[in-house]
């Protein structure tokens, strides 16, 4: 790795998968620079950003010219390139398969439903866009179903989603399921909803994950708080 | 130690595992399942798991457990292929050891979950299964949106993932191409020619089919090639059970 420059991470810290990438970079002390992309300002639709990523999405990783999208692909690449502790993405095929199993399922389950709830309840109202109560209600039901599966199919009796140790699966999942007070840029207008409220097993899993990530978690969120302070100062 | 794999070849991810295992001469016990019939039982028995006695894969003591939903069964299937590449030391090009090439495969596998996969799947439902098996017509606006979604995904596929390369990752076929091809073939089964006016996509498809072997490719896609015929002989009683759920899912 001698002479290798720091990776560049294009992130919007309001985006959950972006936070997962940032937490991973910080926790594992992977040299990186941050390029903040504000989705709410349409910065992902500029010609320069579109050249970097025609999909116009974040996160994007640029490792010395190697440009990669998709948060789980990015996390797996970082985990294998930078020699992080094995538990993040175990080398043993059976253990690795469990993490792959979760990340595959995550897209159209945890991420999709949690994101829809967040959009309908927080983002759209704050951006003056019309909300869809029926869609919101359905998203809550879908999310509920997803949480059942998270608890009964993945977590079961284990401390973490894929075994005895924290992995990429826990990181991706927890970023979607944090209390909205962290996600919310517009604090006063925040819903205050905690989707894990009545699920003690998932609540203790979440605490466990947050403890395992403590410093990097706070660091990642301090950047969010700074943005929020800058924003509210302008109001 | 015997390897059992539970597959329904009507399902795209199942086809990719089937093709992968056969192409690499991986010895396995092919357990044929019918996801449609399973739906019937899950409705009847409430929350009892669809595949209670049939995990997606069983390799000695390692197994990926049953799943109550088609979607979940299928997402596990993709994880299974990654597992098989490690376990059976398949040729490097399928899932390269080179981390950047591997990342490209992972990138595609991740992206396709919410794009080509659902958009391709939807066309099978909208153009064939819902009208022919359920006798319900799809409203024009929904159909137009679905076609547009698929077209956007195919455009992105060609522009970003394929570009000027013979295969997604480079000169050789990988899991990304395999997972892509089975999804792109799904709407074909519904009578939709996705390759019309897309010479680059067609050339890629021909290349992939040749790499896999035309015989194996066609064999795996039997259920798709005969889908339009099969739908005529579907037992109406069997499918009545899950009609309301499907209609609610797609048309609400």
CSV table of C-alpha atoms in Angstrom, one decimal:
chain,number,residue,atom,x,y,z
A,1,UNK,CA,0.0,0.0,0.0
A,2,UNK,CA,3.1,2.3,0.0
A,3,UNK,CA,2.6,5.5,-2.0
A,4,UNK,CA,-1.1,4.8,-2.2
A,5,UNK,CA,-3.3,7.9,-1.8
A,6,UNK,CA,-6.2,8.1,0.5
A,7,UNK,CA,-9.5,6.9,-1.0
A,8,UNK,CA,-12.1,9.5,-1.8
A,9,UNK,CA,-15.6,8.9,-0.6
A,10,UNK,CA,-18.5,10.8,-2.1
A,11,UNK,CA,-21.2,10.9,0.5
A,12,UNK,CA,-24.3,12.6,1.6
A,13,UNK,CA,-24.5,12.1,5.3
A,14,UNK,CA,-28.2,12.2,5.3
A,15,UNK,CA,-28.1,8.9,3.4
A,16,UNK,CA,-28.0,5.8,5.6
A,17,UNK,CA,-25.7,3.7,3.3
A,18,UNK,CA,-23.3,6.7,3.2
A,19,UNK,CA,-23.1,6.8,6.9
A,20,UNK,CA,-22.3,3.1,7.0
A,21,UNK,CA,-19.4,3.7,4.6
A,22,UNK,CA,-18.1,6.6,6.7
A,23,UNK,CA,-18.4,4.7,10.0
A,24,UNK,CA,-16.5,1.8,8.4
A,25,UNK,CA,-13.7,4.1,7.1
A,26,UNK,CA,-13.3,5.8,10.4
A,27,UNK,CA,-13.6,2.7,12.6
A,28,UNK,CA,-10.9,0.9,10.6
A,29,UNK,CA,-8.7,4.0,10.3
A,30,UNK,CA,-8.7,3.7,6.5
A,31,UNK,CA,-7.1,6.9,5.1
A,32,UNK,CA,-9.8,8.8,3.3
A,33,UNK,CA,-11.0,12.2,2.2
A,34,UNK,CA,-14.7,13.1,2.1
A,35,UNK,CA,-16.5,14.8,-0.8
A,36,UNK,CA,-19.9,15.8,0.5
A,37,UNK,CA,-22.7,15.6,-2.0
A,38,UNK,CA,-25.9,17.3,-0.9
A,39,UNK,CA,-28.8,15.4,-2.5
A,40,UNK,CA,-31.2,18.0,-1.3
A,41,UNK,CA,-29.4,20.6,-3.4
A,42,UNK,CA,-29.3,18.3,-6.4
A,43,UNK,CA,-25.5,18.0,-6.4
A,44,UNK,CA,-25.8,14.4,-7.5
A,45,UNK,CA,-27.3,15.6,-10.8
A,46,UNK,CA,-24.5,17.8,-11.9
A,47,UNK,CA,-22.6,16.9,-15.1
A,48,UNK,CA,-19.4,16.3,-13.1
A,49,UNK,CA,-21.0,14.0,-10.7
A,50,UNK,CA,-22.9,12.2,-13.4
A,51,UNK,CA,-19.6,11.6,-15.2
A,52,UNK,CA,-18.3,10.0,-12.0
A,53,UNK,CA,-21.5,8.0,-11.5
A,54,UNK,CA,-24.1,7.9,-14.3
A,55,UNK,CA,-26.5,6.4,-11.8
A,56,UNK,CA,-26.5,9.7,-9.9
A,57,UNK,CA,-26.4,8.1,-6.5
A,58,UNK,CA,-24.3,8.0,-3.4
A,59,UNK,CA,-22.1,6.6,-1.9
A,60,UNK,CA,-19.3,6.4,-4.5
A,61,UNK,CA,-15.8,5.4,-3.7
A,62,UNK,CA,-12.8,6.5,-5.8
A,63,UNK,CA,-9.7,4.5,-4.9
A,64,UNK,CA,-6.9,6.1,-6.9
A,65,UNK,CA,-8.9,6.0,-10.1
A,66,UNK,CA,-10.9,2.9,-9.4
A,67,UNK,CA,-14.5,4.2,-9.1
A,68,UNK,CA,-17.0,2.0,-7.3
A,69,UNK,CA,-20.7,2.4,-6.5
A,70,UNK,CA,-23.2,0.4,-4.3
A,71,UNK,CA,-22.6,0.5,-0.6
A,72,UNK,CA,-22.3,-3.2,0.0
A,73,UNK,CA,-19.9,-3.6,-2.8
A,74,UNK,CA,-17.9,-0.7,-1.4
A,75,UNK,CA,-17.9,-2.1,2.1
A,76,UNK,CA,-16.8,-5.5,0.9
A,77,UNK,CA,-14.0,-4.0,-1.3
A,78,UNK,CA,-12.7,-1.9,1.7
A,79,UNK,CA,-12.9,-4.9,4.0
A,80,UNK,CA,-10.9,-7.1,1.7
A,81,UNK,CA,-8.4,-4.5,0.4
A,82,UNK,CA,-7.5,-3.0,3.7
A,83,UNK,CA,-7.0,-6.0,5.9
A,84,UNK,CA,-9.5,-5.2,8.6
A,85,UNK,CA,-10.4,-7.7,11.3
A,86,UNK,CA,-11.8,-10.8,9.9
A,87,UNK,CA,-15.2,-10.6,11.6
A,88,UNK,CA,-16.3,-7.7,9.3
A,89,UNK,CA,-16.4,-10.0,6.3
A,90,UNK,CA,-15.1,-13.4,7.3
A,91,UNK,CA,-12.9,-15.4,5.0
A,92,UNK,CA,-14.5,-18.7,5.9
A,93,UNK,CA,-17.0,-19.5,3.1
A,94,UNK,CA,-19.8,-20.5,5.4
A,95,UNK,CA,-19.5,-17.4,7.5
A,96,UNK,CA,-19.0,-15.1,4.5
A,97,UNK,CA,-22.1,-16.6,2.9
A,98,UNK,CA,-24.1,-15.5,5.9
A,99,UNK,CA,-23.0,-11.9,5.5
A,100,UNK,CA,-23.7,-12.1,1.7
A,101,UNK,CA,-27.1,-13.6,2.5
A,102,UNK,CA,-27.9,-10.6,4.6
A,103,UNK,CA,-26.6,-7.9,2.2
A,104,UNK,CA,-28.6,-9.5,-0.7
A,105,UNK,CA,-31.8,-9.4,1.4
A,106,UNK,CA,-31.1,-6.0,2.8
A,107,UNK,CA,-31.8,-4.1,-0.4
A,108,UNK,CA,-35.4,-4.9,-0.9
A,109,UNK,CA,-36.2,-5.4,2.7
A,110,UNK,CA,-34.6,-3.4,5.5
A,111,UNK,CA,-33.4,-0.6,3.3
A,112,UNK,CA,-36.4,-0.3,1.0
A,113,UNK,CA,-39.0,-0.2,3.8
A,114,UNK,CA,-37.1,1.9,6.3
A,115,UNK,CA,-36.2,4.4,3.6
A,116,UNK,CA,-39.9,4.7,2.4
A,117,UNK,CA,-41.0,5.4,6.0
A,118,UNK,CA,-38.4,8.0,6.4
A,119,UNK,CA,-39.2,9.7,3.1
A,120,UNK,CA,-42.9,9.8,3.7
A,121,UNK,CA,-42.7,10.9,7.3
A,122,UNK,CA,-39.7,13.3,7.4
A,123,UNK,CA,-38.2,14.2,4.0
A,124,UNK,CA,-41.3,14.9,1.9
A,125,UNK,CA,-43.1,17.1,4.5
A,126,UNK,CA,-39.9,19.1,5.1
A,127,UNK,CA,-39.3,19.6,1.5
A,128,UNK,CA,-42.9,20.7,0.9
A,129,UNK,CA,-43.6,17.7,-1.3
A,130,UNK,CA,-46.9,15.9,-1.2
A,131,UNK,CA,-47.0,12.8,1.0
A,132,UNK,CA,-49.1,9.7,0.4
A,133,UNK,CA,-50.8,8.5,3.6
A,134,UNK,CA,-51.7,5.1,2.1
A,135,UNK,CA,-48.2,4.5,0.9
A,136,UNK,CA,-46.9,5.5,4.3
A,137,UNK,CA,-49.2,3.2,6.1
A,138,UNK,CA,-48.2,0.3,3.8
A,139,UNK,CA,-44.5,1.1,4.4
A,140,UNK,CA,-45.0,0.9,8.1
A,141,UNK,CA,-46.6,-2.5,7.8
A,142,UNK,CA,-43.9,-3.7,5.4
A,143,UNK,CA,-41.2,-2.4,7.8
A,144,UNK,CA,-42.9,-4.3,10.6
A,145,UNK,CA,-42.8,-7.5,8.6
A,146,UNK,CA,-39.1,-6.9,7.8
A,147,UNK,CA,-38.3,-6.4,11.4
A,148,UNK,CA,-40.0,-9.7,12.3
A,149,UNK,CA,-37.8,-11.4,9.8
A,150,UNK,CA,-34.7,-9.6,11.0
A,151,UNK,CA,-35.4,-10.8,14.4
A,152,UNK,CA,-36.6,-14.3,13.6
A,153,UNK,CA,-34.6,-15.3,10.5
A,154,UNK,CA,-31.4,-13.5,11.0
A,155,UNK,CA,-30.7,-12.5,14.6
A,156,UNK,CA,-32.5,-15.3,16.5
A,157,UNK,CA,-30.4,-16.1,19.5
A,158,UNK,CA,-27.2,-14.6,18.3
A,159,UNK,CA,-25.6,-11.4,19.5
A,160,UNK,CA,-25.1,-10.1,16.0
A,161,UNK,CA,-26.9,-10.8,12.7
A,162,UNK,CA,-24.4,-13.2,11.3
A,163,UNK,CA,-22.7,-14.7,14.3
A,164,UNK,CA,-20.9,-13.9,17.5
A,165,UNK,CA,-19.2,-10.8,16.1
A,166,UNK,CA,-20.2,-7.6,14.4
A,167,UNK,CA,-20.1,-7.7,10.6
A,168,UNK,CA,-20.9,-5.6,7.5
A,169,UNK,CA,-24.5,-6.9,7.9
A,170,UNK,CA,-25.0,-5.2,11.3
A,171,UNK,CA,-23.4,-2.0,10.1
A,172,UNK,CA,-25.7,-1.7,7.0
A,173,UNK,CA,-28.8,-2.7,9.0
A,174,UNK,CA,-28.2,-0.4,12.0
A,175,UNK,CA,-27.7,2.7,9.8
A,176,UNK,CA,-31.3,2.1,8.5
A,177,UNK,CA,-32.8,1.6,11.9
A,178,UNK,CA,-31.4,4.3,14.0
A,179,UNK,CA,-33.6,6.6,16.0
A,180,UNK,CA,-34.9,9.3,13.8
A,181,UNK,CA,-33.4,12.0,16.0
A,182,UNK,CA,-30.0,11.0,14.4
A,183,UNK,CA,-31.3,10.9,10.9
A,184,UNK,CA,-33.2,14.0,11.0
A,185,UNK,CA,-31.6,17.2,9.9
A,186,UNK,CA,-34.5,19.2,10.8
A,187,UNK,CA,-34.5,18.4,14.5
A,188,UNK,CA,-37.6,20.4,15.7
A,189,UNK,CA,-39.7,18.8,13.0
A,190,UNK,CA,-38.5,15.3,13.6
A,191,UNK,CA,-41.0,12.5,14.0
A,192,UNK,CA,-39.1,11.1,17.0
A,193,UNK,CA,-40.2,7.7,15.8
A,194,UNK,CA,-38.2,4.7,17.0
A,195,UNK,CA,-39.2,1.7,14.9
A,196,UNK,CA,-37.5,-0.6,17.3
A,197,UNK,CA,-39.4,0.7,20.3
A,198,UNK,CA,-41.4,-2.4,21.2
A,199,UNK,CA,-38.8,-4.9,20.2
A,200,UNK,CA,-36.4,-5.6,23.1
A,201,UNK,CA,-34.3,-8.1,21.2
A,202,UNK,CA,-33.6,-5.7,18.4
A,203,UNK,CA,-33.1,-2.8,20.8
A,204,UNK,CA,-30.4,-4.7,22.6
A,205,UNK,CA,-28.9,-5.7,19.3
A,206,UNK,CA,-28.8,-2.1,18.2
A,207,UNK,CA,-27.1,-1.0,21.5
A,208,UNK,CA,-24.5,-3.8,21.1
A,209,UNK,CA,-23.7,-2.6,17.6
A,210,UNK,CA,-23.5,1.0,18.6
A,211,UNK,CA,-21.2,0.1,21.5
A,212,UNK,CA,-18.9,-1.9,19.2
A,213,UNK,CA,-18.7,1.2,16.9
A,214,UNK,CA,-18.8,3.9,19.6
A,215,UNK,CA,-16.2,6.4,18.6
A,216,UNK,CA,-16.7,6.2,14.8
A,217,UNK,CA,-20.4,6.3,15.3
A,218,UNK,CA,-20.2,9.6,17.2
A,219,UNK,CA,-17.7,11.0,14.8
A,220,UNK,CA,-19.9,10.2,11.8
A,221,UNK,CA,-22.9,11.8,13.5
A,222,UNK,CA,-21.0,14.8,14.7
A,223,UNK,CA,-20.5,15.7,11.1
A,224,UNK,CA,-24.3,15.5,10.7
A,225,UNK,CA,-24.8,17.7,13.7
A,226,UNK,CA,-22.3,20.3,12.3
A,227,UNK,CA,-24.3,20.4,9.0
A,228,UNK,CA,-27.5,20.8,11.0
A,229,UNK,CA,-26.1,23.6,13.0
A,230,UNK,CA,-24.8,25.4,9.9
A,231,UNK,CA,-28.2,24.9,8.3
A,232,UNK,CA,-30.3,26.0,11.3
A,233,UNK,CA,-27.9,29.0,11.7
A,234,UNK,CA,-29.0,30.1,8.3
A,235,UNK,CA,-32.7,30.0,9.0
B,1,UNK,CA,-21.1,-35.1,2.0
B,2,UNK,CA,-23.9,-34.4,-0.4
B,3,UNK,CA,-25.0,-31.0,-1.6
B,4,UNK,CA,-28.7,-30.5,-2.1
B,5,UNK,CA,-30.0,-27.5,-3.9
B,6,UNK,CA,-33.7,-26.6,-4.1
B,7,UNK,CA,-34.6,-24.9,-7.3
B,8,UNK,CA,-37.6,-23.7,-9.3
B,9,UNK,CA,-36.3,-23.0,-12.8
B,10,UNK,CA,-39.1,-20.6,-13.5
B,11,UNK,CA,-37.3,-18.3,-11.0
B,12,UNK,CA,-34.4,-16.3,-12.3
B,13,UNK,CA,-31.9,-16.6,-9.5
B,14,UNK,CA,-32.6,-20.3,-9.4
B,15,UNK,CA,-31.6,-20.6,-13.0
B,16,UNK,CA,-28.3,-18.8,-12.4
B,17,UNK,CA,-27.4,-21.3,-9.7
B,18,UNK,CA,-28.4,-24.2,-11.8
B,19,UNK,CA,-26.4,-23.1,-14.8
B,20,UNK,CA,-23.4,-22.2,-12.6
B,21,UNK,CA,-23.4,-25.6,-10.8
B,22,UNK,CA,-23.8,-27.6,-14.0
B,23,UNK,CA,-21.3,-25.6,-16.0
B,24,UNK,CA,-18.7,-26.2,-13.2
B,25,UNK,CA,-19.5,-29.9,-12.9
B,26,UNK,CA,-20.5,-29.4,-9.3
B,27,UNK,CA,-22.1,-32.6,-8.1
B,28,UNK,CA,-25.4,-31.8,-6.5
B,29,UNK,CA,-28.8,-33.3,-5.7
B,30,UNK,CA,-31.3,-31.2,-7.8
B,31,UNK,CA,-34.4,-30.8,-5.7
B,32,UNK,CA,-37.1,-29.5,-7.9
B,33,UNK,CA,-39.6,-27.2,-6.1
B,34,UNK,CA,-42.6,-25.2,-7.3
B,35,UNK,CA,-42.8,-21.8,-5.8
B,36,UNK,CA,-46.3,-21.4,-7.1
B,37,UNK,CA,-47.5,-24.5,-5.5
B,38,UNK,CA,-45.8,-23.6,-2.3
B,39,UNK,CA,-47.6,-20.3,-2.2
B,40,UNK,CA,-50.8,-22.2,-2.1
B,41,UNK,CA,-49.8,-24.0,1.0
B,42,UNK,CA,-48.5,-21.0,2.8
B,43,UNK,CA,-51.9,-19.3,2.3
B,44,UNK,CA,-53.7,-22.4,3.6
B,45,UNK,CA,-51.5,-22.9,6.6
B,46,UNK,CA,-51.2,-19.2,7.6
B,47,UNK,CA,-47.7,-18.3,8.6
B,48,UNK,CA,-46.2,-21.8,8.3
B,49,UNK,CA,-43.1,-21.5,6.2
B,50,UNK,CA,-43.4,-22.2,2.5
B,51,UNK,CA,-40.2,-24.2,2.4
B,52,UNK,CA,-40.4,-25.7,5.8
B,53,UNK,CA,-38.8,-29.0,4.8
B,54,UNK,CA,-36.8,-27.5,2.0
B,55,UNK,CA,-33.9,-25.2,2.7
B,56,UNK,CA,-32.5,-23.5,-0.4
B,57,UNK,CA,-29.3,-25.3,0.0
B,58,UNK,CA,-27.9,-28.0,2.2
B,59,UNK,CA,-24.2,-28.8,2.2
B,60,UNK,CA,-23.5,-31.3,4.9
B,61,UNK,CA,-24.3,-29.5,8.1
B,62,UNK,CA,-24.4,-26.0,6.5
B,63,UNK,CA,-27.7,-25.0,5.3
B,64,UNK,CA,-29.5,-21.8,4.5
B,65,UNK,CA,-32.9,-22.1,6.1
B,66,UNK,CA,-36.3,-22.0,4.8
B,67,UNK,CA,-37.9,-18.7,3.9
B,68,UNK,CA,-41.6,-17.8,3.8
B,69,UNK,CA,-41.4,-15.6,0.8
B,70,UNK,CA,-40.3,-16.1,-2.8
B,71,UNK,CA,-38.2,-12.9,-2.6
B,72,UNK,CA,-36.2,-14.2,0.4
B,73,UNK,CA,-35.6,-17.6,-1.1
B,74,UNK,CA,-34.2,-16.0,-4.2
B,75,UNK,CA,-31.9,-13.5,-2.5
B,76,UNK,CA,-30.3,-16.4,-0.6
B,77,UNK,CA,-29.8,-18.1,-3.9
B,78,UNK,CA,-27.4,-15.4,-5.0
B,79,UNK,CA,-25.4,-15.7,-1.7
B,80,UNK,CA,-25.3,-19.4,-2.4
B,81,UNK,CA,-23.5,-18.9,-5.7
B,82,UNK,CA,-20.8,-16.9,-4.0
B,83,UNK,CA,-20.4,-19.7,-1.5
B,84,UNK,CA,-20.1,-22.3,-4.2
B,85,UNK,CA,-17.3,-20.4,-6.0
B,86,UNK,CA,-15.2,-20.7,-2.8
B,87,UNK,CA,-16.2,-24.2,-1.8
B,88,UNK,CA,-15.6,-25.7,-5.2
B,89,UNK,CA,-12.7,-23.6,-6.4
B,90,UNK,CA,-14.4,-22.7,-9.6
B,91,UNK,CA,-12.3,-20.9,-12.3
B,92,UNK,CA,-11.2,-17.5,-11.2
B,93,UNK,CA,-13.1,-15.5,-13.8
B,94,UNK,CA,-16.5,-16.3,-12.2
B,95,UNK,CA,-15.7,-14.3,-9.1
B,96,UNK,CA,-12.2,-13.0,-9.5
B,97,UNK,CA,-9.6,-13.0,-6.7
B,98,UNK,CA,-8.5,-9.6,-8.0
B,99,UNK,CA,-10.3,-7.3,-5.6
B,100,UNK,CA,-11.1,-4.6,-8.1
B,101,UNK,CA,-12.6,-7.0,-10.5
B,102,UNK,CA,-14.5,-8.8,-7.7
B,103,UNK,CA,-15.8,-5.4,-6.6
B,104,UNK,CA,-17.2,-4.9,-10.1
B,105,UNK,CA,-19.1,-8.2,-9.8
B,106,UNK,CA,-20.4,-7.2,-6.3
B,107,UNK,CA,-21.3,-3.8,-7.6
B,108,UNK,CA,-23.5,-5.4,-10.3
B,109,UNK,CA,-25.0,-8.0,-8.0
B,110,UNK,CA,-26.0,-5.2,-5.7
B,111,UNK,CA,-27.3,-2.8,-8.2
B,112,UNK,CA,-29.5,-5.3,-10.0
B,113,UNK,CA,-31.6,-6.1,-6.9
B,114,UNK,CA,-33.7,-2.9,-7.2
B,115,UNK,CA,-33.5,-2.4,-11.0
B,116,UNK,CA,-33.2,-5.2,-13.6
B,117,UNK,CA,-34.5,-7.8,-11.3
B,118,UNK,CA,-37.8,-6.3,-10.2
B,119,UNK,CA,-38.4,-4.6,-13.6
B,120,UNK,CA,-37.8,-7.8,-15.6
B,121,UNK,CA,-39.9,-9.8,-13.1
B,122,UNK,CA,-42.7,-7.4,-13.3
B,123,UNK,CA,-43.0,-7.8,-17.1
B,124,UNK,CA,-43.5,-11.5,-16.7
B,125,UNK,CA,-46.4,-10.8,-14.3
B,126,UNK,CA,-47.8,-7.9,-16.3
B,127,UNK,CA,-47.6,-9.3,-19.8
B,128,UNK,CA,-48.3,-13.0,-19.1
B,129,UNK,CA,-49.2,-14.2,-15.6
B,130,UNK,CA,-51.7,-11.6,-14.5
B,131,UNK,CA,-53.7,-11.3,-17.7
B,132,UNK,CA,-53.5,-15.0,-18.7
B,133,UNK,CA,-53.6,-16.8,-15.4
B,134,UNK,CA,-55.7,-14.4,-13.4
B,135,UNK,CA,-57.7,-12.9,-16.3
B,136,UNK,CA,-57.0,-9.4,-15.0
B,137,UNK,CA,-55.9,-6.7,-17.4
B,138,UNK,CA,-53.2,-4.3,-16.4
B,139,UNK,CA,-54.1,-0.6,-16.7
B,140,UNK,CA,-52.3,1.1,-19.5
B,141,UNK,CA,-50.5,3.6,-17.4
B,142,UNK,CA,-49.1,0.9,-15.1
B,143,UNK,CA,-48.0,-1.1,-18.1
B,144,UNK,CA,-46.3,1.9,-19.7
B,145,UNK,CA,-44.5,2.8,-16.5
B,146,UNK,CA,-43.3,-0.8,-16.1
B,147,UNK,CA,-42.0,-0.9,-19.7
B,148,UNK,CA,-40.3,2.5,-19.2
B,149,UNK,CA,-38.6,1.3,-15.9
B,150,UNK,CA,-37.3,-1.8,-17.7
B,151,UNK,CA,-36.0,0.2,-20.6
B,152,UNK,CA,-34.2,2.7,-18.2
B,153,UNK,CA,-32.6,-0.2,-16.4
B,154,UNK,CA,-31.5,-1.8,-19.7
B,155,UNK,CA,-30.1,1.6,-20.9
B,156,UNK,CA,-28.1,1.9,-17.7
B,157,UNK,CA,-27.0,-1.7,-18.0
B,158,UNK,CA,-25.6,-1.1,-21.5
B,159,UNK,CA,-24.1,2.3,-20.7
B,160,UNK,CA,-22.6,1.7,-17.3
B,161,UNK,CA,-22.1,-2.0,-16.9
B,162,UNK,CA,-21.4,-3.3,-20.4
B,163,UNK,CA,-20.0,-0.3,-22.2
B,164,UNK,CA,-17.6,-1.5,-24.9
B,165,UNK,CA,-16.5,-4.7,-23.1
B,166,UNK,CA,-17.4,-8.2,-24.1
B,167,UNK,CA,-18.6,-9.0,-20.6
B,168,UNK,CA,-19.5,-6.9,-17.6
B,169,UNK,CA,-16.1,-7.2,-15.8
B,170,UNK,CA,-13.9,-7.5,-18.9
B,171,UNK,CA,-12.8,-10.1,-21.3
B,172,UNK,CA,-14.3,-13.1,-19.4
B,173,UNK,CA,-17.7,-14.1,-18.2
B,174,UNK,CA,-18.4,-13.7,-14.5
B,175,UNK,CA,-21.3,-14.2,-12.0
B,176,UNK,CA,-22.5,-10.8,-12.9
B,177,UNK,CA,-23.2,-11.8,-16.5
B,178,UNK,CA,-24.9,-15.0,-15.3
B,179,UNK,CA,-27.1,-13.2,-12.9
B,180,UNK,CA,-27.9,-10.5,-15.5
B,181,UNK,CA,-28.8,-12.9,-18.3
B,182,UNK,CA,-31.3,-14.9,-16.4
B,183,UNK,CA,-33.1,-11.7,-15.3
B,184,UNK,CA,-33.1,-10.2,-18.8
B,185,UNK,CA,-34.5,-13.5,-20.2
B,186,UNK,CA,-37.5,-13.4,-17.9
B,187,UNK,CA,-39.5,-10.8,-19.9
B,188,UNK,CA,-38.6,-12.8,-23.1
B,189,UNK,CA,-40.7,-15.6,-21.6
B,190,UNK,CA,-43.7,-13.2,-21.6
B,191,UNK,CA,-43.3,-12.6,-25.3
B,192,UNK,CA,-41.4,-9.3,-24.9
B,193,UNK,CA,-38.4,-9.0,-27.2
B,194,UNK,CA,-36.0,-7.0,-25.1
B,195,UNK,CA,-33.2,-7.4,-27.7
B,196,UNK,CA,-35.1,-5.6,-30.4
B,197,UNK,CA,-33.3,-2.4,-31.3
B,198,UNK,CA,-30.5,-3.3,-28.8
B,199,UNK,CA,-27.8,-4.8,-30.9
B,200,UNK,CA,-25.2,-4.4,-28.1
B,201,UNK,CA,-27.4,-6.2,-25.6
B,202,UNK,CA,-28.1,-9.0,-28.2
B,203,UNK,CA,-24.4,-9.4,-29.0
B,204,UNK,CA,-23.7,-9.7,-25.3
B,205,UNK,CA,-26.5,-12.3,-24.8
B,206,UNK,CA,-25.2,-14.4,-27.7
B,207,UNK,CA,-21.7,-14.3,-26.2
B,208,UNK,CA,-22.9,-15.3,-22.7
B,209,UNK,CA,-25.0,-18.1,-24.2
B,210,UNK,CA,-22.0,-19.4,-26.1
B,211,UNK,CA,-19.8,-19.2,-23.0
B,212,UNK,CA,-22.3,-21.1,-20.9
B,213,UNK,CA,-23.0,-23.5,-23.7
B,214,UNK,CA,-26.1,-23.2,-25.8
B,215,UNK,CA,-27.4,-26.6,-24.7
B,216,UNK,CA,-27.2,-25.8,-21.0
B,217,UNK,CA,-28.5,-22.3,-21.5
B,218,UNK,CA,-31.5,-23.5,-23.4
B,219,UNK,CA,-32.2,-26.4,-21.0
B,220,UNK,CA,-32.2,-24.0,-18.0
B,221,UNK,CA,-34.6,-21.7,-19.8
B,222,UNK,CA,-37.1,-24.3,-20.8
B,223,UNK,CA,-39.6,-23.1,-18.3
B,224,UNK,CA,-39.3,-19.6,-19.8
B,225,UNK,CA,-39.5,-20.6,-23.4
B,226,UNK,CA,-42.6,-22.5,-22.8
B,227,UNK,CA,-44.2,-20.1,-20.3
B,228,UNK,CA,-46.8,-18.9,-22.7
B,229,UNK,CA,-47.9,-22.5,-23.3
B,230,UNK,CA,-47.7,-23.5,-19.7
B,231,UNK,CA,-49.9,-20.7,-18.5
B,232,UNK,CA,-52.7,-22.1,-20.6
B,233,UNK,CA,-52.6,-25.4,-18.7
B,234,UNK,CA,-52.1,-23.9,-15.2
B,235,UNK,CA,-54.6,-25.3,-12.7
B,236,UNK,CA,-56.9,-22.4,-11.9
B,237,UNK,CA,-57.6,-23.7,-8.5
B,238,UNK,CA,-54.0,-23.7,-7.5
B,239,UNK,CA,-53.4,-20.2,-8.4
B,240,UNK,CA,-56.7,-18.7,-7.0
B,241,UNK,CA,-55.1,-18.9,-3.6
B,242,UNK,CA,-52.5,-16.3,-4.2
B,243,UNK,CA,-54.3,-14.1,-6.7
B,244,UNK,CA,-55.5,-11.5,-4.2
B,245,UNK,CA,-52.0,-11.1,-2.7
B,246,UNK,CA,-50.4,-10.7,-6.1
B,247,UNK,CA,-52.9,-8.3,-7.4
B,248,UNK,CA,-52.6,-6.2,-4.2
B,249,UNK,CA,-48.8,-6.3,-4.5
B,250,UNK,CA,-48.7,-5.1,-8.1
B,251,UNK,CA,-51.8,-3.1,-8.7
B,252,UNK,CA,-52.4,-1.2,-5.5
